[in-house]
CSV table of C-alpha atoms in Angstrom, one decimal:
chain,number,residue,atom,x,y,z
A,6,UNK,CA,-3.3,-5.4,7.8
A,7,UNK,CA,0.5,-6.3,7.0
A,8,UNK,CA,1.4,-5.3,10.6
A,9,UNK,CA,0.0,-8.7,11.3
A,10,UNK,CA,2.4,-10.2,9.2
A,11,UNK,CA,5.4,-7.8,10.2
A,12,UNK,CA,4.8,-8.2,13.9
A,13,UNK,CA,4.7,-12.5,13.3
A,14,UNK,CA,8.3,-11.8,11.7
A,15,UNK,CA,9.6,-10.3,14.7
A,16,UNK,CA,8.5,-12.8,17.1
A,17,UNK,CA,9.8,-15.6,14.7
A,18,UNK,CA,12.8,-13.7,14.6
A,19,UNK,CA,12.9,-13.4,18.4
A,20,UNK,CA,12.1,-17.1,18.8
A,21,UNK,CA,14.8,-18.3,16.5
A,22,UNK,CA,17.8,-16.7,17.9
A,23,UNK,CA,16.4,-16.8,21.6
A,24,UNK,CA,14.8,-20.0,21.6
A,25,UNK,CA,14.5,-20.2,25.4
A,26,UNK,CA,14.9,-16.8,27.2
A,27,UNK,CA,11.9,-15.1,28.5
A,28,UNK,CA,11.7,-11.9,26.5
A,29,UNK,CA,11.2,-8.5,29.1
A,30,UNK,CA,11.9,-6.0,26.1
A,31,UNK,CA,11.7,-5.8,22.7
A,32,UNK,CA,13.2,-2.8,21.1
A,33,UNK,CA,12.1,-2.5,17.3
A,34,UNK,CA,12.8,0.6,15.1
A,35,UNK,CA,9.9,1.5,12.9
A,36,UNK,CA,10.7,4.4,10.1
A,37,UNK,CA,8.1,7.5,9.9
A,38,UNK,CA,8.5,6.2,6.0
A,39,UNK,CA,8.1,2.6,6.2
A,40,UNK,CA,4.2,2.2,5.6
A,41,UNK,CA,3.7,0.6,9.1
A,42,UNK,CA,1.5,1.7,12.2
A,43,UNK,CA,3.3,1.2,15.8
A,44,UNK,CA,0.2,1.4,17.0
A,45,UNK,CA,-1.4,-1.8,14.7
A,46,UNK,CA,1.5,-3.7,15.4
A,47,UNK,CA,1.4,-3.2,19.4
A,48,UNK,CA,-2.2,-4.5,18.9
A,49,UNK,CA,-0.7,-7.4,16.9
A,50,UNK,CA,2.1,-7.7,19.6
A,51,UNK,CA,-0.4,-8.6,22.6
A,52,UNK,CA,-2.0,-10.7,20.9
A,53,UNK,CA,0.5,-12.9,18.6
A,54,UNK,CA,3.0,-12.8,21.3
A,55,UNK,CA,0.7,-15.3,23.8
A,56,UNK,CA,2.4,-18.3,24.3
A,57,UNK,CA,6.2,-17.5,22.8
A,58,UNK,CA,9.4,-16.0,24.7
A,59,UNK,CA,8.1,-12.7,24.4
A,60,UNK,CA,4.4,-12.9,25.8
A,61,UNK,CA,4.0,-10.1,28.0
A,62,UNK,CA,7.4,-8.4,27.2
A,63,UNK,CA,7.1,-4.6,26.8
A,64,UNK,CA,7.5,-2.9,23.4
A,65,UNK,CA,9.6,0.2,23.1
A,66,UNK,CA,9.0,1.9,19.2
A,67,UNK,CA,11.5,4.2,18.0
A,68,UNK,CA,10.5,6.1,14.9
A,69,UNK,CA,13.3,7.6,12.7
A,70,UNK,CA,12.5,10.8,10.9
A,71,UNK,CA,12.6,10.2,6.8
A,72,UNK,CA,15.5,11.6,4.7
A,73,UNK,CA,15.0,12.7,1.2
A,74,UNK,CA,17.9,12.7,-1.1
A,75,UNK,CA,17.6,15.5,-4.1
A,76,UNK,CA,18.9,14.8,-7.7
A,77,UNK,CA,18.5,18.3,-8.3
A,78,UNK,CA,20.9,20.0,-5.7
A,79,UNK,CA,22.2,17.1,-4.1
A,80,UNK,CA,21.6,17.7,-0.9
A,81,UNK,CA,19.9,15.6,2.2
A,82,UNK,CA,16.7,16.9,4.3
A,83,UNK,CA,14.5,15.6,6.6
A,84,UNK,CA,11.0,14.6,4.6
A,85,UNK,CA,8.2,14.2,6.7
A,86,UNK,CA,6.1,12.3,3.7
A,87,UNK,CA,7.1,9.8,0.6
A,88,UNK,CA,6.3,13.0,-1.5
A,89,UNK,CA,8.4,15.2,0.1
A,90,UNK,CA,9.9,18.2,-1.8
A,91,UNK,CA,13.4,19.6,-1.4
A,92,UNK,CA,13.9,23.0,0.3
A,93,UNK,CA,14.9,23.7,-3.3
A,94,UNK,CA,12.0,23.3,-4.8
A,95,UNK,CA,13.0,20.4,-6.9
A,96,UNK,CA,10.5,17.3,-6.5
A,97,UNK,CA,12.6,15.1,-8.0
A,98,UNK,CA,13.5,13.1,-4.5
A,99,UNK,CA,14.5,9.4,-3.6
A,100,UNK,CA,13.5,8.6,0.3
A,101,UNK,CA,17.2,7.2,1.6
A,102,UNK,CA,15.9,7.0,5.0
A,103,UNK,CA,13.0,6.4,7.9
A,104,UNK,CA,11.8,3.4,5.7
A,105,UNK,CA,13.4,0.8,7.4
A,106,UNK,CA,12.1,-1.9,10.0
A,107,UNK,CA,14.6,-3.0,13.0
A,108,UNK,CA,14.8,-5.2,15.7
A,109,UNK,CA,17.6,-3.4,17.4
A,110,UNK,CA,17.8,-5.3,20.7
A,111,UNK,CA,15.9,-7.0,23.4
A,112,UNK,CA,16.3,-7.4,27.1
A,113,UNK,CA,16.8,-10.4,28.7
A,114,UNK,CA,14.9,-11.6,32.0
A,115,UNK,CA,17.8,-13.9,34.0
A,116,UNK,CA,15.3,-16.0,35.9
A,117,UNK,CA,17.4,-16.7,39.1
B,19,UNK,CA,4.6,-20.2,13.5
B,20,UNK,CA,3.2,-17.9,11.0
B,21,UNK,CA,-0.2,-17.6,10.7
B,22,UNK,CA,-0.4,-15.7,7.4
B,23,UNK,CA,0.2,-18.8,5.4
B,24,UNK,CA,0.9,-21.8,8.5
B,25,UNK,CA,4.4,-21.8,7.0
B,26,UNK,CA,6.9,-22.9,9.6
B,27,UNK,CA,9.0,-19.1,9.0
B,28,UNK,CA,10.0,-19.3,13.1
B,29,UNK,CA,12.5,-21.8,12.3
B,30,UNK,CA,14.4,-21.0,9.7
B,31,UNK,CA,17.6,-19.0,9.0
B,32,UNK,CA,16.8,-15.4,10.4
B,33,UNK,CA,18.9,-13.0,8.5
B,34,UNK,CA,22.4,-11.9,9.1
B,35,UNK,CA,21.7,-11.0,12.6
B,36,UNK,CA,25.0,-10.2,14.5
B,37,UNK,CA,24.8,-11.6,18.3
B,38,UNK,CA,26.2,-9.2,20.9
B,39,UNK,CA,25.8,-10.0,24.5
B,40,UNK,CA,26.0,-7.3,26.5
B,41,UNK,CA,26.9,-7.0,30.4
B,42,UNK,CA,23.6,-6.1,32.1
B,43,UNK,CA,23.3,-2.4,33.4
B,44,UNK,CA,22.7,-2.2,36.9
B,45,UNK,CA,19.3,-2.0,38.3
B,46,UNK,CA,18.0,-0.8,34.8
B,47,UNK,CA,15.0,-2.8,33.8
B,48,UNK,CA,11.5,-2.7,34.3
B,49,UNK,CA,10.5,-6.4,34.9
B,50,UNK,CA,10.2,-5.9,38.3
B,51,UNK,CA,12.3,-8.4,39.1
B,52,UNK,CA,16.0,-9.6,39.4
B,53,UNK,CA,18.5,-9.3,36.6
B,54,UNK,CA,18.5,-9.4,33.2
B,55,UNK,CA,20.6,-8.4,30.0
B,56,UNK,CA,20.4,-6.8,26.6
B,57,UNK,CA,21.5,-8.9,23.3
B,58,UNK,CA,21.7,-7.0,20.0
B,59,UNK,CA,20.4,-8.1,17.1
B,60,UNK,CA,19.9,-4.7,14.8
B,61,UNK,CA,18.3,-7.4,12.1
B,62,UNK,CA,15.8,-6.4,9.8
B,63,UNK,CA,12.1,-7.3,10.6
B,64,UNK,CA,11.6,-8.9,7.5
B,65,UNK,CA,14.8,-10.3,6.7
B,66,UNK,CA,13.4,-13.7,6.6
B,67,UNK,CA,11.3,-12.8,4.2
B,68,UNK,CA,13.7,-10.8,2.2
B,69,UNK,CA,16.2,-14.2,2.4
B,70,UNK,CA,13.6,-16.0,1.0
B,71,UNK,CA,12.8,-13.7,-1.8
B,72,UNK,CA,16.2,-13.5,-2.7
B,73,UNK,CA,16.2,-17.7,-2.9
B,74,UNK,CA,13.6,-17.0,-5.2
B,75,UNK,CA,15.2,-14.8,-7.3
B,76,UNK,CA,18.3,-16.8,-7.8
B,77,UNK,CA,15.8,-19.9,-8.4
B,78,UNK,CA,14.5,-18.1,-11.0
B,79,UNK,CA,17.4,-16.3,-12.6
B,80,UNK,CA,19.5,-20.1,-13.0
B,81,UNK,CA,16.5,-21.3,-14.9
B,82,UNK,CA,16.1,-17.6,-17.2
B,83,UNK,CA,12.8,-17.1,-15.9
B,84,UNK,CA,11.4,-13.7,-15.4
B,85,UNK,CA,8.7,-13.2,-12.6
B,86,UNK,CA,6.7,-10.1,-12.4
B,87,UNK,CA,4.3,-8.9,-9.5
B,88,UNK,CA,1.1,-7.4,-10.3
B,89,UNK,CA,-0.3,-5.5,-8.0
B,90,UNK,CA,-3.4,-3.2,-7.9
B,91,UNK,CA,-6.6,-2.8,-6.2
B,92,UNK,CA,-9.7,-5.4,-6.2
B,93,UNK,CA,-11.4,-4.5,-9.3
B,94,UNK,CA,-8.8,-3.0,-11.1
B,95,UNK,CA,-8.5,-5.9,-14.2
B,96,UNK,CA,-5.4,-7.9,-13.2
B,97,UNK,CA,-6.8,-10.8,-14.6
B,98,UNK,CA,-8.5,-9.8,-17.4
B,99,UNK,CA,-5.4,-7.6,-18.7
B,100,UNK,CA,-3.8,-11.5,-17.8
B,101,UNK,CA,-6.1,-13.4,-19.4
B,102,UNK,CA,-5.4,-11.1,-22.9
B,103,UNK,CA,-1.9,-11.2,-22.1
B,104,UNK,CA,-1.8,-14.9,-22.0
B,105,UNK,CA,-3.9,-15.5,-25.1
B,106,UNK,CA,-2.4,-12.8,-27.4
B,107,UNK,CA,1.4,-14.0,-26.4
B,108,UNK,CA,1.0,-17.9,-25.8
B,109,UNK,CA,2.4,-18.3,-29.6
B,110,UNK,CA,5.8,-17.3,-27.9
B,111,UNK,CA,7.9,-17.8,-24.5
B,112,UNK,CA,4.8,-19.7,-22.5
B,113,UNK,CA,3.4,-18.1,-19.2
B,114,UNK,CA,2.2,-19.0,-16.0
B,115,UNK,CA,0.3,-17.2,-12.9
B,116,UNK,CA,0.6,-17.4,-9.6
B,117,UNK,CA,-2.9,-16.4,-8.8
B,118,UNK,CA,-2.9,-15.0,-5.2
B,119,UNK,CA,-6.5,-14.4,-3.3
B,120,UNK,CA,-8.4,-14.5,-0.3
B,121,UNK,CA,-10.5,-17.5,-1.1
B,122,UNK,CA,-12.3,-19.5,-4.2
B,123,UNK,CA,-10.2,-20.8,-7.7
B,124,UNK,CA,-12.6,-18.0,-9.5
B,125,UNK,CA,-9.6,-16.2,-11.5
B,126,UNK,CA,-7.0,-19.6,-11.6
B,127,UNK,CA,-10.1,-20.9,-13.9
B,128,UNK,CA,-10.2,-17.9,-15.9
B,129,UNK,CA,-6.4,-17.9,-16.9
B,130,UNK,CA,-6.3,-21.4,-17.3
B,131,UNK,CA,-9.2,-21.2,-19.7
B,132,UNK,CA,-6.8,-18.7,-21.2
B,133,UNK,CA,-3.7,-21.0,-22.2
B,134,UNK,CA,-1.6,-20.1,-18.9
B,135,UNK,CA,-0.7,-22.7,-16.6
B,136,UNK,CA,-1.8,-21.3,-13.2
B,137,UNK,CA,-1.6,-22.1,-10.0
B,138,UNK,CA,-4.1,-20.3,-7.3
B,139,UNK,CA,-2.8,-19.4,-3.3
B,140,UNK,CA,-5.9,-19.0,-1.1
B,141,UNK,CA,-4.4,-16.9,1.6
B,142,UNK,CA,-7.8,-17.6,4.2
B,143,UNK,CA,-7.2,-13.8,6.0
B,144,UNK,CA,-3.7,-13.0,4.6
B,145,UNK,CA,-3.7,-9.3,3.3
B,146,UNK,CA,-0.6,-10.2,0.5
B,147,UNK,CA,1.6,-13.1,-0.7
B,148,UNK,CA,4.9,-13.7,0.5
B,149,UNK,CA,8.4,-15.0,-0.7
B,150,UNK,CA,7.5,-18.7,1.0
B,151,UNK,CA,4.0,-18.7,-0.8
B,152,UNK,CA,5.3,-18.0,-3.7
B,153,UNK,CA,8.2,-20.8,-3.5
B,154,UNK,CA,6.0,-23.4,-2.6
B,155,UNK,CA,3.9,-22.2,-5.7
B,156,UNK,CA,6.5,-22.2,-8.2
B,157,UNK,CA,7.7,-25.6,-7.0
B,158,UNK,CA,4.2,-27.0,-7.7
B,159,UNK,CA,3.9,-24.5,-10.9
B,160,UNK,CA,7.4,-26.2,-12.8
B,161,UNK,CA,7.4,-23.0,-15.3
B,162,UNK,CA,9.5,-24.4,-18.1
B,163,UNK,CA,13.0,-22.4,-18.6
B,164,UNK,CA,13.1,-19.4,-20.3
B,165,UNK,CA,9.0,-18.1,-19.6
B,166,UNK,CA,7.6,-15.6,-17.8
B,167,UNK,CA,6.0,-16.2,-14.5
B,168,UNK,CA,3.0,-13.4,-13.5
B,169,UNK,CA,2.4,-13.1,-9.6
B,170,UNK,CA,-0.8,-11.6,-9.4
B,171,UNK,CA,-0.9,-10.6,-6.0
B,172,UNK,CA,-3.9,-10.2,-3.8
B,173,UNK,CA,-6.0,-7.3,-4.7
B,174,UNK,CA,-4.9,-4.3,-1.9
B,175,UNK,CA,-3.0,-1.4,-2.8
B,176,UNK,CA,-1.1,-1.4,0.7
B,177,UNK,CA,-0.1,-4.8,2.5
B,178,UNK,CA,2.0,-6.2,-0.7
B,179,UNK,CA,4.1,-3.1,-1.4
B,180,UNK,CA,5.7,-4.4,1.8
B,181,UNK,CA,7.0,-8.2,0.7
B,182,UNK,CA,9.4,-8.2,-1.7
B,183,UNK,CA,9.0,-12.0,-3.8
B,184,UNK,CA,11.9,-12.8,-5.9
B,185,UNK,CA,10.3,-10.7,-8.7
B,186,UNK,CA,12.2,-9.3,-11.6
B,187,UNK,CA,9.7,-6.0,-11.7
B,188,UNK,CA,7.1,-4.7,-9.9
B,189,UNK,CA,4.1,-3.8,-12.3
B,190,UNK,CA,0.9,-1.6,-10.3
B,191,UNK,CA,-2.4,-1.1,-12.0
B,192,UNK,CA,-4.9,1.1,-11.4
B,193,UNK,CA,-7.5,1.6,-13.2
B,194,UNK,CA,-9.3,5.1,-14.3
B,195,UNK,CA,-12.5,4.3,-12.4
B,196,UNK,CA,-10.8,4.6,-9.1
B,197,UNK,CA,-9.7,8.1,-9.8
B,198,UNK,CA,-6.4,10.2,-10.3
B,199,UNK,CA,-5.4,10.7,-6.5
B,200,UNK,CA,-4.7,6.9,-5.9
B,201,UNK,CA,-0.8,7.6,-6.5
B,202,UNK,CA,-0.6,10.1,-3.7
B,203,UNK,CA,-3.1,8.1,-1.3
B,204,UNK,CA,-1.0,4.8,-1.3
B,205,UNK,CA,2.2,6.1,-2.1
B,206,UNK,CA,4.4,2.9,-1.0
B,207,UNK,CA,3.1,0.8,-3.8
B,208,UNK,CA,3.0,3.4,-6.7
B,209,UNK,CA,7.0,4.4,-4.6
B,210,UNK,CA,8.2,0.8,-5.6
B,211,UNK,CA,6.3,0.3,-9.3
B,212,UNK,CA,8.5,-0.6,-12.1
B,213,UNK,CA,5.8,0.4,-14.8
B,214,UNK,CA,2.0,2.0,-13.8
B,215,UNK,CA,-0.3,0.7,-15.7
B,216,UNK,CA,-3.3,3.0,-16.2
B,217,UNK,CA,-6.7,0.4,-17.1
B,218,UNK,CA,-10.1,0.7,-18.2
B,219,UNK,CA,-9.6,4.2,-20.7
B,220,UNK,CA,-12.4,2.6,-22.7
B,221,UNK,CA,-14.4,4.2,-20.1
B,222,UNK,CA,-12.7,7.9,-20.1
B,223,UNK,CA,-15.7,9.5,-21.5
B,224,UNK,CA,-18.2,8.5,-18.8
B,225,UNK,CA,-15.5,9.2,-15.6
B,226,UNK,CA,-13.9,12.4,-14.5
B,227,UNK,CA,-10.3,11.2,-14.7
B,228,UNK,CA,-7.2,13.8,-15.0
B,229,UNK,CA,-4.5,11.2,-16.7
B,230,UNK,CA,-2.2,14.0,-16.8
B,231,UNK,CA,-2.4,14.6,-13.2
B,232,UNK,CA,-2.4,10.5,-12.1
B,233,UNK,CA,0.5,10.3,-14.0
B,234,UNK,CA,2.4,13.6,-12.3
B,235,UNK,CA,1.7,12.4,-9.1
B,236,UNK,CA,3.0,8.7,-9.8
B,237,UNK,CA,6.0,10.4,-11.0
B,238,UNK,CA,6.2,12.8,-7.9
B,239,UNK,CA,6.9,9.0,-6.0
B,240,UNK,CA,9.3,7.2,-8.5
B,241,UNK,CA,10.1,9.5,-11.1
B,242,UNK,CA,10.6,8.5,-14.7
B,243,UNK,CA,8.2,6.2,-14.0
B,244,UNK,CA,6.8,4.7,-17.2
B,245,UNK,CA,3.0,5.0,-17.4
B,246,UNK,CA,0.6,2.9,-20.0
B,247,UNK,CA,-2.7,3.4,-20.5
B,248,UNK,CA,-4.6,0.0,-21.5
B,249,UNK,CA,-7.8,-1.2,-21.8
B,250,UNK,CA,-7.5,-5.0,-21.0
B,251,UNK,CA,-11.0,-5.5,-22.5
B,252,UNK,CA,-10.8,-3.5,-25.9
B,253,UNK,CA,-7.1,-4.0,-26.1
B,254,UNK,CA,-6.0,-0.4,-26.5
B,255,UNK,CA,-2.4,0.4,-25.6
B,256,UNK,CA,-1.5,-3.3,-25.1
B,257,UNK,CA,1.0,-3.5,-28.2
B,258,UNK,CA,3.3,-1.1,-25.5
B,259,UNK,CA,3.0,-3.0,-23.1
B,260,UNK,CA,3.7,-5.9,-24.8
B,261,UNK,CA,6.9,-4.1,-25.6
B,262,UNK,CA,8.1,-3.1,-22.0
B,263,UNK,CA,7.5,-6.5,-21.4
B,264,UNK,CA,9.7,-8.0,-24.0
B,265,UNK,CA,12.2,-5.3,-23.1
B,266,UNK,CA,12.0,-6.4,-19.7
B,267,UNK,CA,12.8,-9.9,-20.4
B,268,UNK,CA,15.7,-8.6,-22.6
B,269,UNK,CA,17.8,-6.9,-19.8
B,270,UNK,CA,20.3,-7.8,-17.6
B,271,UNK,CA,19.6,-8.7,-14.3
């Protein structure tokens, strides 16, 4: 199960660049394309997040639709699977979107 | 930090994230408690890994060594196609393996008993290898300038589509045994294969394997895709890919 291993990056990731702020939000961006399960890596969240900045922080998932760019008429459409077809009927498709895993942000808790 | 391998990845250089502090929004959290603000980092989840891989692929490329990732299922015949590979081409550039499993030396015996200096990764419950495995494995491996380093990753068709290596290619096996719907039921690895290699077509006449239609539905994910069919153990089909492999050595990076 690589969401294991992706979920670990994030928290490292987290760590490093906010070493000691407690974590209340973590905002990640996971592509409909990307080959990994929000769900697995929530499961993965609770549990490797004990102990670090962001145990018990919430996790708000985006998921970006894919995009399939056609060679045939060069156009852009949404593609709901890696072996999405064009509207055009051409199969001859590279994914240029929805594939890609973010951190985009996290919220801060200012302990007072 | 990281539990995959017990590599310290928490503390090195994350990426190229950009910083942006942001004024907290008022009354807009759901900590249920005092204040607390936003900071941007819109950095990739595994740019760490991705840094790393590209350390390796510089490492790599100074010393005009060319490292390939092997992928497949368990049981597909990464090693034996290896261990042919390594005794039919030791006359020229020498080889090595990075032999990536779960657990035992089983298959870093069988290569070395082939001519190939190898080194074995035991990844315990790791799923794939990653960029910092495979550093620490060529710093222990010392390939000599100018060979070609295999990276047989650990047998899973999903988990090491994901982690790019420092690699110059990705090659995916399958084998005909496993039947002709593989490409469309894991399409992230057959999506990022540099060459499919098609194994085991000694055994055609006792399976009900379309070729024609494994290979149409590998090219429905990266078309052009080249496509070999081998048989590691008879040594059918291995003169081309003997061939894509020197022509892979030959080109620019």
């Amino acid at each position: 199960m690589h969401e294991l291993a992706v979920t670990e990056s994030v928290i490292a990731a987290i760590s490093t660049q906010l070493p000691d702020s407690r974590v209340a939000v973590v905002h990640l961006e996971i592509g409909r394309l990307s080959g990994v399960m929000p769900d697995a890596v929530r499961f993965c969240f609770a549990l490797a997040g004990e102990g670090t900045c962001v145990e018990g922080a919430r996790l708000d998932i985006t998921q970006p639709e894919g995009v399939g760019d056609c060679a045939n008429c060069g156009t852009s459409f949404p593609a709901r699977d890696p072996l999405a077809v064009c509207p055009c009927g051409s199969a001859d498709v590279t994914i240029s979107g929805g594939a890609d895993l973010m951190i985009k942000a996290v919220e801060v808790a200012d302990d007072v | 930090m990281c539990e995959t391998c017990g590599c310290d990845a928490g503390t090195g250089a994350g990426g190229t994230a950009r910083l942006t502090t942001l004024p907290a929004p008022d009354h807009e959290h759901g900590h249920g408690h005092g204040h607390g603000h936003t900071v941007t980092l819109d950095q990739k989840v595994l740019a760490h890994n991705d840094d790393l891989a590209g350390r390796n692929r510089a490492w790599l490329g100074e010393r005009g060594i060319v490292a390939l990732n092997v992928m497949s299922s368990p049981g597909s015949g990464k090693t034996t196609l290896l261990e042919r590979t390594a005794a039919d081409l030791s006359a020229g550039s020498p080889i090595s393996v990075i032999e990536g499993d779960q657990e035992t030396l089983l298959d870093a015996r069988r290569l070395s008993a082939a001519g190939a200096r190898t080194v074995q990764v035991n990844t315990g419950t790791g799923c794939h290898l990653d960029a910092t495995m495979v550093a620490r494995a060529l710093a222990a491996l010392e390939p000599p300038d100018g060979s070609t380093v295999f990276v047989e990753n650990v047998g899973n068709l999903v988990c090491p589509a994901l982690f790019d290596l420092g690699e110059r290619a990705r090659v995916v096996l399958m084998s005909v045994t496993e039947g002709a719907d593989k490409p469309l039921k894991y399409p992230h690895m057959f999506r990022g294969a540099d060459v499919l290699l098609l194994n085991k077509i000694d055994l055609l006449p006792h399976v009900d394997f379309d070729m024609t239609a494994c290979r149409d539905a590998a090219r429905r994910l990266r078309p052009g895709l080249r496509v070999l069919p081998v048989s590691a153990t008879r040594g059918d089909g291995l003169a081309a890919w003997y061939d894509w492999l020197a022509e892979t050595r030959r080109a620019p990076t």
